[in-house]
Amino acid sequence: MSIDKVKREFVEYVKKISAYSEALGLVYWDMRTGAPKKGIEQRAEVIGILSSEVFSMTTSEEMASYIARLSNQEAIRKLDEVTNKLVQECKKEYERNKKIPADEYKQYVVLQSKSQSVWEEAKEKSDFSLFQPYLEQIVAYIKKFVSYWGYENNKYDTLLDMYEPGMTIEILDDVFGKLRERIVPLVKDIADNPNKPETSFLFKRFPKEKQKEFSIEILKELGYDFDAGRLDETVHPFAIGLNPGDVRITTKYDENDFRTAVFGTIHECGHAVYEQNIDSKLTGTPLADGTSMGIHESQSLFFENFIGRNFSFWQKEYDLLKKYTGDQFANVSVEDFYRAINESKPSLIRIEADELTYPLHIMIRYEIEKALINDELEVSDLPAVWNKKYEEYLGVRPENDAEGVLQDVHWSDGSFGYFPSYALGYMYAAQFKAAMLKDIPEFDRLLKAGSIAPIKKWLTEKIHKYGKTKKPLEILMDTTGEGLNANYLIEYLEEKYRSVYKLQNES
Amino acid sequence: MSIDKVKREFVEYVKKISAYSEALGLVYWDMRTGAPKKGIEQRAEVIGILSSEVFSMTTSEEMASYIARLSNQEAIRKLDEVTNKLVQECKKEYERNKKIPADEYKQYVVLQSKSQSVWEEAKEKSDFSLFQPYLEQIVAYIKKFVSYWGYENNKYDTLLDMYEPGMTIEILDDVFGKLRERIVPLVKDIADNPNKPETSFLFKRFPKEKQKEFSIEILKELGYDFDAGRLDETVHPFAIGLNPGDVRITTKYDENDFRTAVFGTIHECGHAVYEQNIDSKLTGTPLADGTSMGIHESQSLFFENFIGRNFSFWQKEYDLLKKYTGDQFANVSVEDFYRAINESKPSLIRIEADELTYPLHIMIRYEIEKALINDELEVSDLPAVWNKKYEEYLGVRPENDAEGVLQDVHWSDGSFGYFPSYALGYMYAAQFKAAMLKDIPEFDRLLKAGSIAPIKKWLTEKIHKYGKTKKPLEILMDTTGEGLNANYLIEYLEEKYRSVYKLQNES
């Protein structure tokens, strides 16, 4: 059979997998945005059937045969670049899935779902001991899977690579070390500093409907395309790309703290704008997705922090906000508003953390995961280690497991290696911002004028359009001319927070 | 292999088909309730892939083998009743689909979709000649399909059977003849009668949000279970059962005519309550569905007309309506309100027709379809025949094709044999109502007290719970003790409309 014919069949096969995945995506979106509860049990069957079909198609003999016929040297030479990337992507997934014995994987899936519900209960009762035996089993499985997958320098690298292809503890230890060294003292300086921003005016009642209208206006200004998406309400906000023409976001409204919805929406907008702008030639393939969790997060954080918490942005949007808030901010200057939304305060809960302290929350989790996977820590040690690290990095100590080691869902479903993406995204975003300033030195002037288009265009040309055809570190190198460099984030944070808190410069 | 083992495999196989169909159902619902337009093209791919998978699974060698092994006498004896029904259902679908050559079916599907868009254009331009060549092809295909499927007494019976298993023109000619004979003169009497109800008070502004709140209260009173469904807004209202725990309805709001939303919602509620109450042991199989279009329609019409346009119902609900409408009905007695919502007026458009004239719209279409399929009429004759029949049955004559022969979508996608279900549903509903009165003589008293539960329970026990395990005429016989009898509907209409219009009794 000619390479062309094999390619055509392979593409048809992959499109089928993508179609099933798209249907699954819609089922998930629907479950979170209002599917009636009595239909859930049968819907779970639908999810189970479609997911196993996807899994078996990605690991089938047929897939193996496509990969073999399309990944030899001759085929690679003859095929176009996108097809080559598609074959690589399928090959990677094939190998990852194929190495785990099917029955073990099945047991693991059952354990995951049990473990998640036990975690929920344990968190509610604030009792780690309930969760511990399940987490021990999860960790044991993850270690076993790593032994199937193999590793080069460190077992944890294999897990990192699942979420952030090419990422290693060597890189992370370096950048996290630098971050820690400069941020921990800055956090302390701020805590000791008397120039706290006034924030009480933030917490007046701002009706949900008005917040929604304001959020929609901001989304439009930021370039979110409502013809290729929609905004709904959920308990936990998220963005989901069903295909590049249908990337939905959700948000949550707190009538006494508009920041939840507004900054949450801007964050999800960043994720969504990424996927809305993936090259349409990748549609219907697994390449029509963000290239990694870290790059994805870089886009959401770029929007949330580098645009949404920027003074110039609010110079433009503050009047709009005032239009929707009645007299809430009538006597508040935009300078005071800006300081208020950039308040930094060491806290216990990651998802409520501010820009400055957020990376420290991630580092704590990274260090714990790395130690767990490398047998330097037992699951039973977690609560004590957790509390000690919070004290050390953030100067606060959880009073119970619920606000400590049990706060995140991630470990209950075995997502080890995922947490670093959050901090990576942050560092990437700062590094992209620095590179962007060389091409668009008028960045702040654009925000002040409400002209987001050139900024969005830059991100699309450098990052979005490639989808998964470029690896994260390749994008970083092509866009910024260097590998991961923590200094951009450090400098950004130091400059911003010294200014917000009116600290004297160290130098 | 033991029968039990074959049965288990068969059930797994069928569950997979049902899971794909459920996913498809969700995709359809989503497309109508707000899927962003730029995602539609790729979503159409998803629909195409999932539908062909469903089609090929229902006509596969594997399906043929299950049917062969499970439908012989020995198997039938050994299997439980539900499995036997399931095998029969799959067999029927297998045979229907298998008899059409795959390539012809594909061409037909392409034609259907073209024909629908041409119909839309033709309707917009009110020009039947645009649509005529497509309709001719559609009719030719349908005739050819009938020749593949075969027929006993009349070709049209084969089409009827697809929507209403067991229905024949022999039965329909009889009941429609009786209906025509009694309703046409009644419609004329009413037209000539000076006692017209006053209706102007119906058309005051009733804000959408308030209509929605009122509709939700009514839905709850009628036994629609919001834990197994949800209400959304669409251009064309519909009910869709994804599974019995998730049966969604949609409605449309006209701020200057609340009847659109309120009676539309009550109608869809009837469809939905049917599917919400199908026995849960049928969930995940094709038997968890309404048994036919006619029985489905009987439930929606029972709710819409026999409950929703009943005087006793409004004796209870009128105060609630007043709560939501401000002073719109402040000076209108419930008697006058009841007369107003039961106004009857011959009109050109089926979907806007009232209870009394509606069956005449259906009869016209039935007669035309029957003649077309039996070569007694050419497609080119349709506009003239249509207009003539409207004049004869309803005393009104369309001025153009848009308000005449082009008004319905049904023929453009080849749904010949479907229209009679609407009138059948109506006759079934009247016949069920008469049977119900024997068990629940206090029917009107219950409505007046807002106690719908016993009525819903009766419908569930007699009709809903069976899903597709009972054929329509079987349900009719078991529930009412006789075959289809048009007199129940005729008597209901005569009594009601003589009273609404204060006509003297004929006798």
Coordinates of N, CA and C in Angstrom, one line a residue, chain A residues 15-16 19-20 22-23 26-27 29-30 33-39 42-43 45-46 49-50 53 225-230 242-243 245-246 248 283-284, chain B residues 15-16 19-20 22-23 26-27 29-30 33-39 42-43 45-46 49-50 53 225-230 242-243 245-246 248 283-284:
Chain A
K15 N -9.1 10.7 13.2 CA -10.3 11.6 13.3 C -11.4 11.0 14.1
K16 N -11.5 9.7 14.0 CA -12.5 9.0 14.8 C -12.2 9.1 16.3
A19 N -13.1 12.5 17.3 CA -14.5 12.7 17.4 C -15.1 12.2 18.7
Y20 N -14.6 11.0 19.1 CA -15.0 10.4 20.4 C -14.6 11.3 21.5
E22 N -14.1 14.5 21.4 CA -14.9 15.7 21.4 C -16.2 15.4 22.1
A23 N -16.8 14.3 21.7 CA -18.1 14.0 22.3 C -17.9 13.8 23.9
L26 N -17.8 17.2 25.5 CA -19.1 17.8 25.6 C -19.8 17.2 26.8
V27 N -19.7 15.9 27.0 CA -20.3 15.2 28.1 C -19.8 15.8 29.5
W29 N -18.4 18.8 29.9 CA -18.9 20.2 30.1 C -20.3 20.2 30.6
D30 N -21.1 19.3 30.0 CA -22.5 19.3 30.3 C -22.7 18.9 31.8
T33 N -22.2 21.8 33.9 CA -22.9 23.1 33.8 C -24.4 22.8 33.9
G34 N -24.8 21.7 34.4 CA -26.3 21.6 34.7 C -27.0 20.3 34.2
A35 N -26.2 19.3 34.0 CA -26.9 18.0 33.6 C -27.7 17.5 34.9
P36 N -28.9 17.1 34.7 CA -29.7 16.7 35.8 C -29.1 15.5 36.5
K37 N -29.2 15.5 37.8 CA -28.4 14.5 38.6 C -28.9 13.0 38.4
K38 N -30.2 12.9 38.1 CA -30.7 11.5 37.9 C -30.1 10.8 36.7
G39 N -29.6 11.6 35.7 CA -29.1 11.0 34.5 C -27.6 10.7 34.6
Q42 N -26.3 6.8 34.3 CA -26.2 6.3 32.9 C -25.2 7.1 32.1
R43 N -25.1 8.4 32.4 CA -24.1 9.1 31.6 C -22.7 8.6 31.9
E45 N -21.9 5.6 32.3 CA -21.8 4.4 31.4 C -21.3 4.9 30.0
V46 N -21.9 6.0 29.6 CA -21.5 6.6 28.3 C -20.0 7.0 28.3
I49 N -17.9 3.8 28.2 CA -17.8 3.2 26.9 C -17.0 4.0 25.9
L50 N -17.2 5.3 25.9 CA -16.5 6.1 24.9 C -15.0 6.2 25.3
E53 N -13.3 3.0 24.4 CA -13.1 2.9 22.9 C -11.9 3.8 22.5
D225 N -13.5 35.0 21.5 CA -14.5 35.0 20.4 C -15.7 34.3 20.8
F226 N -16.8 35.0 21.0 CA -18.0 34.4 21.5 C -18.7 33.6 20.4
D227 N -18.3 33.7 19.1 CA -18.8 32.8 18.1 C -18.1 31.5 18.1
A228 N -17.1 31.4 18.9 CA -16.3 30.2 19.1 C -16.2 29.8 20.5
G229 N -17.3 30.1 21.3 CA -17.2 29.8 22.7 C -18.5 30.3 23.4
R230 N -18.6 30.0 24.7 CA -19.7 30.5 25.5 C -19.2 30.6 27.0
L242 N -13.5 22.0 22.8 CA -14.0 20.8 22.2 C -13.4 20.7 20.8
N243 N -13.3 21.9 20.2 CA -12.5 22.0 18.9 C -12.2 23.5 18.9
G245 N -13.1 25.8 17.2 CA -14.3 26.7 17.0 C -15.2 26.6 18.1
D246 N -14.9 25.9 19.2 CA -15.8 25.7 20.3 C -15.0 25.5 21.6
R248 N -15.1 26.6 25.4 CA -16.0 27.2 26.4 C -15.3 27.5 27.7
T283 N -7.4 20.9 13.3 CA -8.7 20.5 13.8 C -9.0 19.0 13.5
G284 N -9.6 18.4 14.5 CA -9.9 17.0 14.3 C -8.8 16.0 14.6
Chain B
K15 N -25.7 -1.9 24.5 CA -25.4 -0.8 25.4 C -24.4 0.2 24.8
K16 N -23.5 -0.4 24.0 CA -22.6 0.5 23.3 C -23.3 1.4 22.3
A19 N -25.1 4.0 24.1 CA -24.2 5.0 24.6 C -23.8 6.0 23.5
Y20 N -23.5 5.5 22.3 CA -23.2 6.4 21.2 C -24.4 7.3 20.9
E22 N -26.8 8.2 22.9 CA -27.0 9.1 24.0 C -26.0 10.3 23.8
A23 N -24.8 10.0 23.4 CA -23.8 11.1 23.1 C -24.3 11.9 22.0
L26 N -27.0 14.3 23.1 CA -26.4 15.5 23.8 C -25.9 16.5 22.8
V27 N -25.2 16.0 21.7 CA -24.7 16.9 20.7 C -25.8 17.7 20.0
W29 N -28.8 18.3 21.3 CA -29.4 19.3 22.3 C -28.5 20.5 22.4
D30 N -27.2 20.2 22.4 CA -26.2 21.3 22.6 C -26.3 22.3 21.4
T33 N -29.2 24.6 21.7 CA -29.3 25.4 22.9 C -28.1 26.4 23.1
G34 N -27.3 26.5 22.1 CA -26.2 27.5 22.3 C -24.8 27.1 21.9
A35 N -24.6 26.1 21.2 CA -23.3 25.7 20.8 C -22.8 26.8 19.8
P36 N -21.5 27.3 20.1 CA -21.0 28.4 19.2 C -20.9 28.0 17.8
K37 N -21.2 28.9 16.9 CA -21.4 28.6 15.5 C -20.1 28.1 14.8
K38 N -19.0 28.7 15.2 CA -17.7 28.3 14.6 C -17.3 26.8 14.8
G39 N -17.9 26.2 15.9 CA -17.6 24.9 16.2 C -18.4 23.8 15.4
Q42 N -16.9 21.2 12.6 CA -16.2 20.1 13.2 C -17.2 19.2 14.0
R43 N -18.2 19.8 14.6 CA -19.2 19.0 15.3 C -20.0 18.1 14.4
E45 N -18.8 16.7 11.8 CA -17.9 15.5 11.7 C -18.2 14.5 12.8
V46 N -18.3 15.0 14.0 CA -18.5 14.2 15.2 C -19.8 13.4 15.0
I49 N -19.4 10.8 12.3 CA -18.7 9.6 12.7 C -19.5 8.7 13.7
L50 N -20.1 9.4 14.7 CA -20.9 8.6 15.6 C -22.1 7.9 15.0
E53 N -21.1 5.0 13.0 CA -20.8 3.9 13.9 C -22.1 3.2 14.4
D225 N -39.9 16.2 36.5 CA -38.9 16.1 37.5 C -37.6 16.8 37.1
F226 N -37.4 18.0 37.8 CA -36.2 18.8 37.4 C -34.9 18.1 37.8
D227 N -35.0 17.1 38.6 CA -33.7 16.3 38.9 C -33.4 15.4 37.8
A228 N -34.4 15.2 36.9 CA -34.2 14.4 35.7 C -34.4 15.1 34.4
G229 N -34.1 16.4 34.5 CA -34.3 17.2 33.3 C -34.0 18.7 33.5
R230 N -34.1 19.5 32.5 CA -33.8 20.9 32.6 C -34.6 21.6 31.5
L242 N -32.3 11.8 26.8 CA -31.0 11.3 26.7 C -30.9 9.9 27.3
N243 N -31.5 9.9 28.5 CA -31.8 8.6 29.2 C -33.0 9.0 30.1
G245 N -33.3 9.4 33.1 CA -32.9 10.3 34.2 C -32.5 11.6 33.6
D246 N -32.6 11.8 32.3 CA -32.2 13.1 31.8 C -33.0 13.4 30.5
R248 N -34.7 16.4 28.7 CA -34.7 17.9 28.7 C -35.8 18.5 27.8
T283 N -33.2 1.2 30.8 CA -32.2 2.2 30.6 C -30.9 1.6 29.9
G284 N -30.4 2.3 28.9 CA -29.2 1.9 28.2 C -29.5 0.9 27.1

